[in-house]
Coordinates of C-alpha atoms in Angstrom, one line a residue:
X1 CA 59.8 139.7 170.4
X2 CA 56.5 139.5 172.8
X3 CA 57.5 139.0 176.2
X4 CA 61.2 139.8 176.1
X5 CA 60.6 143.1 174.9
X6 CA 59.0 144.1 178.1
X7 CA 61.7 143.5 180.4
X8 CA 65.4 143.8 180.4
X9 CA 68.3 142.0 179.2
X10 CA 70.0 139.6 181.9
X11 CA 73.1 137.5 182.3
X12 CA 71.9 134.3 181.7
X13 CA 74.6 133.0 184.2
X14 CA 73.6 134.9 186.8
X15 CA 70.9 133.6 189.1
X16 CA 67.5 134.8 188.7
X17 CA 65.9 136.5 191.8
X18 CA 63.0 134.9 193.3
X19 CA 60.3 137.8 191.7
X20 CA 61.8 136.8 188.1
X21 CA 61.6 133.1 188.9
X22 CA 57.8 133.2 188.7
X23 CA 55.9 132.2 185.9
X24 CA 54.4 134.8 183.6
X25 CA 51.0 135.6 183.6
X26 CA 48.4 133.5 181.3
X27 CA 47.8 135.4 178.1
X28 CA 44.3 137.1 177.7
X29 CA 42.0 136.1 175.5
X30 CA 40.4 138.4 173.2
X31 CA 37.7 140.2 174.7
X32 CA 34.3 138.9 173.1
X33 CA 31.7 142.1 172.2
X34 CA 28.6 141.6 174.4
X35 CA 30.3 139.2 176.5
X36 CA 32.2 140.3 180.0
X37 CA 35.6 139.6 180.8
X38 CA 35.9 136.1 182.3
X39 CA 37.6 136.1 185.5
X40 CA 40.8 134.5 186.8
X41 CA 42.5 137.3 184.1
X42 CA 44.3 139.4 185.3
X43 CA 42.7 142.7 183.6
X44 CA 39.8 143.8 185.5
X45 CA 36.6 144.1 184.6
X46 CA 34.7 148.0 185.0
X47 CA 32.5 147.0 187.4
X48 CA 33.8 144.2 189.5
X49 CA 36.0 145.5 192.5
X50 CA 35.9 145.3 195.7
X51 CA 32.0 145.0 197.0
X52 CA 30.8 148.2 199.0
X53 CA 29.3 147.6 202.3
X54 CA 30.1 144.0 202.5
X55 CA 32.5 143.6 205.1
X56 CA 33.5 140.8 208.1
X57 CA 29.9 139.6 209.8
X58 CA 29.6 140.9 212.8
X59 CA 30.9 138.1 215.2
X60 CA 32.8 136.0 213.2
X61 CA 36.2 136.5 213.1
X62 CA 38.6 135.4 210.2
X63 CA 38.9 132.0 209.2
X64 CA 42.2 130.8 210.7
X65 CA 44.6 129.3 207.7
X66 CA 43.5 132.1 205.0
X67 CA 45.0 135.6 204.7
X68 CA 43.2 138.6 203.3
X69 CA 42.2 137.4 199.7
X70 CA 42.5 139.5 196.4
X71 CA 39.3 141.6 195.7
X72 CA 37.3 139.5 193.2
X73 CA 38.2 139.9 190.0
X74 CA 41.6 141.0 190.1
X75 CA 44.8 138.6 190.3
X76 CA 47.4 139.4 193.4
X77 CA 50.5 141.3 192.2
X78 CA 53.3 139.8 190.4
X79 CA 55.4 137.4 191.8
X80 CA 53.0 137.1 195.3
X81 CA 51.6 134.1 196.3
X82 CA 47.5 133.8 195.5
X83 CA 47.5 133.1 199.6
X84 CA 49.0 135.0 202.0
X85 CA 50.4 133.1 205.7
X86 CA 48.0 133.2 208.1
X87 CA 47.7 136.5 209.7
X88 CA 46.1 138.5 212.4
X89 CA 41.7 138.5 211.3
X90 CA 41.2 141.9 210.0
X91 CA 37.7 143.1 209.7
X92 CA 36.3 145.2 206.1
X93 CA 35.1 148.7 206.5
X94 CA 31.3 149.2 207.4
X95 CA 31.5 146.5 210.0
X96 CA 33.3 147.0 213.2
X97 CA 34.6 144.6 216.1
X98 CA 33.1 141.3 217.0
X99 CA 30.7 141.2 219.6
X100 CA 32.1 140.9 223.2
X101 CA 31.0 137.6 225.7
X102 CA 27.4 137.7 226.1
X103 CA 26.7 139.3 229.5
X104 CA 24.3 137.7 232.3
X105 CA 20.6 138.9 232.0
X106 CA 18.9 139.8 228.7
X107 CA 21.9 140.0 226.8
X108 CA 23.2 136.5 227.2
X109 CA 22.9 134.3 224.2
X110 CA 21.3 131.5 225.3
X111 CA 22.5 129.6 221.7
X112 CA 26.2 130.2 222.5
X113 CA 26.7 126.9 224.3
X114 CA 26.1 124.7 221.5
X115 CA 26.5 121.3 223.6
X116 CA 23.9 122.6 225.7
X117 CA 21.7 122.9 222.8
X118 CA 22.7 120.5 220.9
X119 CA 20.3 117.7 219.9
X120 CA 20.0 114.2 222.1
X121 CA 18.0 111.4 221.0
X122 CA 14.4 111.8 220.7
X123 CA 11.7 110.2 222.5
X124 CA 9.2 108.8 220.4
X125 CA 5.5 108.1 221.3
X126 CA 5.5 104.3 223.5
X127 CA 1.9 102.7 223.5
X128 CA 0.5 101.8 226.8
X129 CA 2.2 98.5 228.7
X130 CA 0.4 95.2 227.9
X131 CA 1.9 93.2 231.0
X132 CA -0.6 90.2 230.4
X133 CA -3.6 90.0 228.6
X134 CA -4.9 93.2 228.1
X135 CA -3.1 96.5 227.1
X136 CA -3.1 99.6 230.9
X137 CA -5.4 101.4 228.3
X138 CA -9.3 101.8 227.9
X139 CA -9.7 98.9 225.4
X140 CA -11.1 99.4 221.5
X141 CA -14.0 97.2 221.1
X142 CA -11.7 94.6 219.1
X143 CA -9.9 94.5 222.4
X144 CA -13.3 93.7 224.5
X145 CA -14.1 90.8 221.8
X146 CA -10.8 89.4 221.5
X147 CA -9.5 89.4 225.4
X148 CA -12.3 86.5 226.7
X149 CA -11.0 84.2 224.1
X150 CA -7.5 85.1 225.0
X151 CA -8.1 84.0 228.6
X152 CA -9.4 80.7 227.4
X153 CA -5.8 80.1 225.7
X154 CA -3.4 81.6 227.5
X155 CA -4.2 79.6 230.9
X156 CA -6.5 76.7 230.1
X157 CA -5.3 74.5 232.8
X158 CA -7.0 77.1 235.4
X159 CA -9.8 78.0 233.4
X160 CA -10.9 75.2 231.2
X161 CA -10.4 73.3 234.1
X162 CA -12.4 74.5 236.4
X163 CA -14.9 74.7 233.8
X164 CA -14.6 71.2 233.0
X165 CA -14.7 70.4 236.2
X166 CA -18.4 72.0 237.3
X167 CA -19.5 71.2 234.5
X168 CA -19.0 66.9 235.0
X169 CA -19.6 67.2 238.2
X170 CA -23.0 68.7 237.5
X171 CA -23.9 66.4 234.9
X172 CA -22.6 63.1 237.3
X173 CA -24.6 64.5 239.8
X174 CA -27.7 64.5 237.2
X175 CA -27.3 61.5 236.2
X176 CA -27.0 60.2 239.5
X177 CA -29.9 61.6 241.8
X178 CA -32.6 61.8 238.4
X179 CA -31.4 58.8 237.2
X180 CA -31.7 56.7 240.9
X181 CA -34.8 58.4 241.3
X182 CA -36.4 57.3 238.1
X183 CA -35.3 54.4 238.7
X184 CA -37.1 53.7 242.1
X185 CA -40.2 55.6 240.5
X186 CA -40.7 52.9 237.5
X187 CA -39.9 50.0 239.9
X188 CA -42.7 50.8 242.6
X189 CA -45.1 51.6 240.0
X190 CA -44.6 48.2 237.8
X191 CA -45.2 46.9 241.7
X192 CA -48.3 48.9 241.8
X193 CA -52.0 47.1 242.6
X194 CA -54.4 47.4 239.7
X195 CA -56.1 50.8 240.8
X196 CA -53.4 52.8 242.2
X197 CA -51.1 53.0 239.0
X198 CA -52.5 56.5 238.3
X199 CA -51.4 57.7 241.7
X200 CA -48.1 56.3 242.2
X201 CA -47.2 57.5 238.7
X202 CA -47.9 61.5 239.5
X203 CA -45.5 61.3 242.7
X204 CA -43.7 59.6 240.6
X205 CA -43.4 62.1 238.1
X206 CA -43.2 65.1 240.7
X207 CA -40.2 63.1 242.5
X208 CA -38.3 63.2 239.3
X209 CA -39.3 66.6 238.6
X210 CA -38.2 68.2 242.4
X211 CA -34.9 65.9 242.1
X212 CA -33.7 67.6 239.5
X213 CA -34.0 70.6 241.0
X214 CA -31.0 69.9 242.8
X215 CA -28.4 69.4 239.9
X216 CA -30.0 72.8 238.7
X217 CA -29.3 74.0 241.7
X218 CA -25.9 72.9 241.7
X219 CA -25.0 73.9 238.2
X220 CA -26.1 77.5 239.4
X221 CA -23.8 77.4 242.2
X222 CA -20.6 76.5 240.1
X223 CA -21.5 78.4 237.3
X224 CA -21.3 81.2 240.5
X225 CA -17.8 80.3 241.8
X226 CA -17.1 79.8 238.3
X227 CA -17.0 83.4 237.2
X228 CA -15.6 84.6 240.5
X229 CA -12.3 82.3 239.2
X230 CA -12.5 83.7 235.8
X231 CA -12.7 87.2 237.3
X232 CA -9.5 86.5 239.5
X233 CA -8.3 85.1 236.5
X234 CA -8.5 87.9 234.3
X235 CA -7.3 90.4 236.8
X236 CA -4.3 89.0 237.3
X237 CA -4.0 88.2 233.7
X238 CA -4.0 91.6 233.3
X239 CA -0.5 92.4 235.3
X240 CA 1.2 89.5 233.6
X241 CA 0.7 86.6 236.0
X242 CA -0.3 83.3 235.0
X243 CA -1.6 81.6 238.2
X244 CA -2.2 77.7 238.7
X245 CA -5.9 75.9 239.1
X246 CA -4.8 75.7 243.3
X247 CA -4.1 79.5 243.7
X248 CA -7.1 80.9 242.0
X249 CA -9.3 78.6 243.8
X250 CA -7.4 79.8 247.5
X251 CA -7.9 83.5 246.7
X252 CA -11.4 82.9 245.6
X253 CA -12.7 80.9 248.1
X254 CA -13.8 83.2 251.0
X255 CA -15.8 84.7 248.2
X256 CA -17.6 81.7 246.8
X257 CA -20.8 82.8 249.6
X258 CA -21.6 86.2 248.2
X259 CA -21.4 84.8 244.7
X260 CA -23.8 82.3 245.2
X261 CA -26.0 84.4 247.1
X262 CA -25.8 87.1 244.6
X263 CA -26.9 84.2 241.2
X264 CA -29.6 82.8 243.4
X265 CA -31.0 86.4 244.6
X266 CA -31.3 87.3 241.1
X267 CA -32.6 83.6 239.9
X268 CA -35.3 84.4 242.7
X269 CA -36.5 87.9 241.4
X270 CA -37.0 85.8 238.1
X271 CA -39.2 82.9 239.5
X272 CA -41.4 85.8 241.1
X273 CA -41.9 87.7 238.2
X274 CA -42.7 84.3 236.4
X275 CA -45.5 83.6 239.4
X276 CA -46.5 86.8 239.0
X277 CA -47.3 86.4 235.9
X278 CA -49.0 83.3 235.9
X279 CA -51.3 83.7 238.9
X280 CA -52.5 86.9 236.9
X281 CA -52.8 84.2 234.1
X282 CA -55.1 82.2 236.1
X283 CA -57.4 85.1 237.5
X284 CA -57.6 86.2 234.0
X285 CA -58.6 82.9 233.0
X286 CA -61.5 82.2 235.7
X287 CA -63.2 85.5 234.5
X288 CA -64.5 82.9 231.5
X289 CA -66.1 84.1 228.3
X290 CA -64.4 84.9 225.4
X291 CA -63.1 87.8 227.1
X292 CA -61.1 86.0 229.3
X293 CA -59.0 84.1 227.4
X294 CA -58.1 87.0 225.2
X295 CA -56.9 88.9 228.0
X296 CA -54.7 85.9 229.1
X297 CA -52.8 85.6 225.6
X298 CA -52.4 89.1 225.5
X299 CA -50.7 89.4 229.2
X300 CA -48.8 86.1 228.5
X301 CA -47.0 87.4 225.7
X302 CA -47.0 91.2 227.3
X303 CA -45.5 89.2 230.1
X304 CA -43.0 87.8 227.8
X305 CA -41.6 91.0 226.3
X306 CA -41.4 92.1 229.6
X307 CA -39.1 89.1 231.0
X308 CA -36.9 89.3 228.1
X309 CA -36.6 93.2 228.4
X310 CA -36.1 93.4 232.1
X311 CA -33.6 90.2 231.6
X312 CA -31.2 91.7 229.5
X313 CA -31.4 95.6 230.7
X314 CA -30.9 94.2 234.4
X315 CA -28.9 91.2 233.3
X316 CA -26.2 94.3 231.5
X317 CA -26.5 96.5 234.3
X318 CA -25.7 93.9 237.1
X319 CA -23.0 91.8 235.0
X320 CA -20.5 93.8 236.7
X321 CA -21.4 92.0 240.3
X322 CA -19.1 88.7 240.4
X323 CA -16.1 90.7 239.4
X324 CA -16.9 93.5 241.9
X325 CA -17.6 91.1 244.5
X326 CA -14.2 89.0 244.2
X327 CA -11.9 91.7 243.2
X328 CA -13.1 94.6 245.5
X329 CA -13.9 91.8 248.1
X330 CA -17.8 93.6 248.1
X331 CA -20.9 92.5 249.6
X332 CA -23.8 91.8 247.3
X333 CA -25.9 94.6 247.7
X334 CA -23.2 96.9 247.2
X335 CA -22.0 95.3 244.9
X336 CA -25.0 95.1 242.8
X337 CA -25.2 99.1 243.4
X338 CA -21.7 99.3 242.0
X339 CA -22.4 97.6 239.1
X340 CA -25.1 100.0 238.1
X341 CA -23.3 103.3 238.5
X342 CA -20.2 101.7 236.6
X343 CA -22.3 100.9 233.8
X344 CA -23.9 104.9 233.3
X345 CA -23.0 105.9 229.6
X346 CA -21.8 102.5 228.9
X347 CA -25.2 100.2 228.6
X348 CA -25.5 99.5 225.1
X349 CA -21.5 99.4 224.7
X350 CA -21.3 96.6 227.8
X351 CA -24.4 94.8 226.1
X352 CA -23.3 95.0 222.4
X353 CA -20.2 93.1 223.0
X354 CA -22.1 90.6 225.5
X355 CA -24.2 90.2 222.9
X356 CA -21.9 89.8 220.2
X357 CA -19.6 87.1 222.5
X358 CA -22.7 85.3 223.4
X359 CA -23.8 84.8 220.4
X360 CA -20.7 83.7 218.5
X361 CA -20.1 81.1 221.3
X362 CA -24.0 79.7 220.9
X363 CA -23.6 79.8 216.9
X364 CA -20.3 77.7 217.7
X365 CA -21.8 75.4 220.0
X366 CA -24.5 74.8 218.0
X367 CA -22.4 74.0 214.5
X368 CA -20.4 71.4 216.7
X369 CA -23.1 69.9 219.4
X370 CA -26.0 69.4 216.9
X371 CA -24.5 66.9 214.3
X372 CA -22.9 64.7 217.3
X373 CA -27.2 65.0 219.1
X374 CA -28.1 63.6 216.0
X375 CA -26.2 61.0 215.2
X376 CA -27.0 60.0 219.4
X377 CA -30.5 60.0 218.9
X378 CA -30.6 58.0 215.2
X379 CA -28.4 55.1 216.4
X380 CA -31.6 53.6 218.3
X381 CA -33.1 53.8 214.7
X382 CA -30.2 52.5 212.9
X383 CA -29.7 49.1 214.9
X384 CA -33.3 48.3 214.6
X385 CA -32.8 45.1 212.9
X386 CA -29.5 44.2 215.3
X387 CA -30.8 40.4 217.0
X388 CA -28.4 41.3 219.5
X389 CA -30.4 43.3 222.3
X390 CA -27.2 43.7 224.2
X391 CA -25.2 45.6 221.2
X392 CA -28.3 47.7 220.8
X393 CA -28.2 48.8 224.6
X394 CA -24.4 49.6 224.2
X395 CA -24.3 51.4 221.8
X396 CA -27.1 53.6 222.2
X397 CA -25.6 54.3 225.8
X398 CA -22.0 55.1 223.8
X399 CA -23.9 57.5 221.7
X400 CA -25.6 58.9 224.6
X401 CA -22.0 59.0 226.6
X402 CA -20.7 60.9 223.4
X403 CA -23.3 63.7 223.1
X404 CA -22.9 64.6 227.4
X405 CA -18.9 64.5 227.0
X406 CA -19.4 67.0 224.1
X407 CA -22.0 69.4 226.0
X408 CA -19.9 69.1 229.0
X409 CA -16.7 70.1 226.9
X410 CA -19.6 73.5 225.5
X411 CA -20.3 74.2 228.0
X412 CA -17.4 75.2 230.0
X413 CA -15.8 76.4 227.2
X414 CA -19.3 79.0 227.0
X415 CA -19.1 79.5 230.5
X416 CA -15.1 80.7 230.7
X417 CA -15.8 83.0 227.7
X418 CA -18.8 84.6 228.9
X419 CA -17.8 85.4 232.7
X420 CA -14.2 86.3 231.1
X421 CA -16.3 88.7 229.0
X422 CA -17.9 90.6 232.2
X423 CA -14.4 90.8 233.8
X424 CA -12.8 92.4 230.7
X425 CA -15.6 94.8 230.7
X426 CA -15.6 95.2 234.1
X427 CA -11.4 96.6 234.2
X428 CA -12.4 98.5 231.1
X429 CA -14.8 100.7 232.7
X430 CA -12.9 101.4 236.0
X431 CA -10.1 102.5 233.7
X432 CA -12.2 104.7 231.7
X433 CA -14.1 106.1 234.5
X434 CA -11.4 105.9 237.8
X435 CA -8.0 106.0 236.0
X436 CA -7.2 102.0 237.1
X437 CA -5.0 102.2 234.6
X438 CA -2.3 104.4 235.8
X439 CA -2.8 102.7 239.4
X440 CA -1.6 99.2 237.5
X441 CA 0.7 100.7 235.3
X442 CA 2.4 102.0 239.0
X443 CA 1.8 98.4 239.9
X444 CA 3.1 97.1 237.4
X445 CA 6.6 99.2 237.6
X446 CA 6.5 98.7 241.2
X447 CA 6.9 94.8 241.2
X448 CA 9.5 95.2 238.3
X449 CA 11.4 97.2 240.5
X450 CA 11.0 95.2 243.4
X451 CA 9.5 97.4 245.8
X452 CA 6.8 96.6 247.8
X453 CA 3.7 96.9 246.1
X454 CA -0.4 95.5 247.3
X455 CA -1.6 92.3 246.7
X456 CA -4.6 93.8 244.8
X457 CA -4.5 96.9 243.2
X458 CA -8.3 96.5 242.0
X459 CA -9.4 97.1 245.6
X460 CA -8.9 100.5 246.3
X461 CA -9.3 100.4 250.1
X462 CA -6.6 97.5 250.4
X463 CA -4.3 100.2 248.0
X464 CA -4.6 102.6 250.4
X465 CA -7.6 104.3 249.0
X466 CA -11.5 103.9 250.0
X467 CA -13.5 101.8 247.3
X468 CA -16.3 103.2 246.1
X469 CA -19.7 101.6 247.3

């Protein structure tokens, strides 16, 4: 009879009561040997009852929604829900009350407020600001190399320019005064009287020589005021402004002095080392004798080695000047000083990437200037058997025109990148050594803001600070 032998008979017209309404248990399966009873049956397992000593964690109440749960492994009584409603928490034996409010002092818990703690968005590592042309950091050495040729592209109409423009007007003004005065040299000596064409031809020769002395001179003086421009150039660069050809020439110009006082002071120490050398040349020389004229080669190229020595460890350690006399508004001697203590530590770094610059400009200019010389000196050659005098003379002077325009165009372009080169070099090594970074960085900010910030931050007495001399 299976079930209904285990409880009494009922009227089946009677209602059931709500404990007989519920559906009988689930049969159990036969109990497997070696295997324990599964649970969700409602026989319980030897073994499995309630858990000793693990009772409510301390400061946690009861979960609101769920009553107090069956112990594992044993079903709730017959004819109970497997939930209870949602009572008051109770708490298991071993563990008592939770914890009251954290007090103020040492016992506060300074997790509790969990929006306090709570994670916000992180702040990741930002590089340094690159404003303009250069990143407010000390520069890499693909920075130094890459930054003069960056100053040649992003504001060619100022640099190029000014370039472009020294460099014709030097080669006009060649062209002009040794041209007029060889000129007047051949014509008085094809008017010379038989006897005195030896004489007129030396003064001759030594006008044409001391005239172009001044186009030399000339070309030193731009190349001067030349790198003062770049310099400005670069600086402001640097904090993101891109200035026009008339600007950089009006903050430059009360400058333009010192500079060329500065490239002619040091063109000076040259030619008196130079005399040096050769009057000591000459006195060696008069001694006679075999013994003399060994003693000149040897001090000649002694001398040499010396000059080119001297020329590029002074020529490193006072690169520095044009940038220092412009953008700290310097005088030359101080200047010149400055530019030796900013280079301590730094010489072979500050001539290893003049070096480098210098000599992938000349291997340029070279690649591009020596096909076009040439084919200007072989057109003479080609039109030799031209009847035409007057298409010879034309086109020799078109070849000729052709080779200047393309040493002109060299040449500035080799002028821009070198004296950009010093300036880079020059803001890399105040940053390294004086912190100009953070003051352009501040700068920088500043003039984003729109507060009132200096007109130079390079010159640290017009910031407020006193320039080091």
């Amino acid at each position: 009879m299976g079930d209904q032998s285990q409880r009494p008979w009922t009227n089946p017209e009677e209602p059931r009561r709500p404990e007989e309404s519920a559906p009988p248990p689930p049969r159990q399966p036969p109990q497997q040997p070696g295997y324990p009873q599964p649970s969700g049956y409602p026989q319980q397992q030897p073994g499995y009852g309630q858990q000793p000593g693990y009772g409510q964690l301390q400061g946690y109440g009861q979960q609101a929604g769920y009553g107090q749960q069956a112990p594992y492994g044993q079903q709730p009584p017959h004819g109970q829900a497997p939930y209870t409603q949602p009572s008051a928490p109770s708490h298991q034996p071993g563990y008592g009350a939770p914890q009251a409010a954290p007090s103020a002092g040492y016992d506060a818990n300074p997790y509790a407020n969990a929006a306090q703690w709570a994670p916000g968005p992180q702040q990741g590592w930002a590089p340094p600001p690159k404003p303009g042309l250069i990143p407010l950091r000390p520069l890499s050495f693909s920075d130094l190399f890459g930054a003069p040729f960056l100053v040649l592209r992003r504001n060619p109409k100022a640099t190029f320019g000014s370039a472009l423009l020294f460099q014709g007007l030097t080669a006009v003004l060649s062209l002009v005064i040794v041209g007029l005065v060889a000129w007047l040299s051949f014509s008085r000596l094809s008017q010379a009287a038989p006897g005195e064409e030896d004489t007129i031809g030396a003064g001759g020769i030594t006008a044409i020589i001391l005239s172009s002395l001044i186009p030399i001179a000339g070309s030193i003086a731009g190349s001067a005021i030349l790198q003062g421009i770049i310099a400005q150039e670069v600086a402001r660069g640097t904090l993101g402004e891109k200035l026009p050809l008339g600007v950089l020439w009006r903050r430059t110009k009360k400058r333009f002095l010192p500079l060329i006082g500065y490239t002619f002071l040091l063109i000076g120490v040259v030619t008196v080392f130079i005399a040096v050398a050769v009057g000591l040349g000459f006195v060696l020389t008069g001694l006679g004798g075999r013994a003399g004229v060994v003693l000149t080669v040897v001090m000649a190229i002694a001398a040499l080695l010396v000059l080119v020595v001297a020329s590029a460890w002074l020529g490193t350690k006072f690169s520095l000047t044009p940038s220092i006399i412009v953008l700290e508004n310097s005088r030359v001697f101080p200047a010149l000083a400055r530019s030796w203590r900013l280079t301590d530590g730094y010489f072979w770094r500050t001539f290893g990437v003049q070096f480098l610059v210098s000599s992938v400009v000349s291997v340029a200019s070279q690649v591009v200037a020596t096909p076009i010389s040439l084919l200007a000196s072989f057109v003479p050659v080609i039109l030799v058997g031209v009847d035409s005098e007057a298409t010879m003379i034309v086109a020799t002077i078109a070849a000729q025109g052709l080779s200047l325009l393309v040493s002109v165009i060299i040449g500035a372009i080799t002028v821009v990148v070198i004296s950009a080169t010093s300036a880079v070099i020059y803001i890399d090594l105040r940053m390294r050594k004086e912190g100009l970074d953070l003051d352009l960085a501040r700068f920088v900010e500043a003039r984003s803001g729109g507060r009132e910030a200096v007109d130079n931050p390079f010159d640290l007495a017009a910031a407020g600070g006193k320039a080091p001399r």
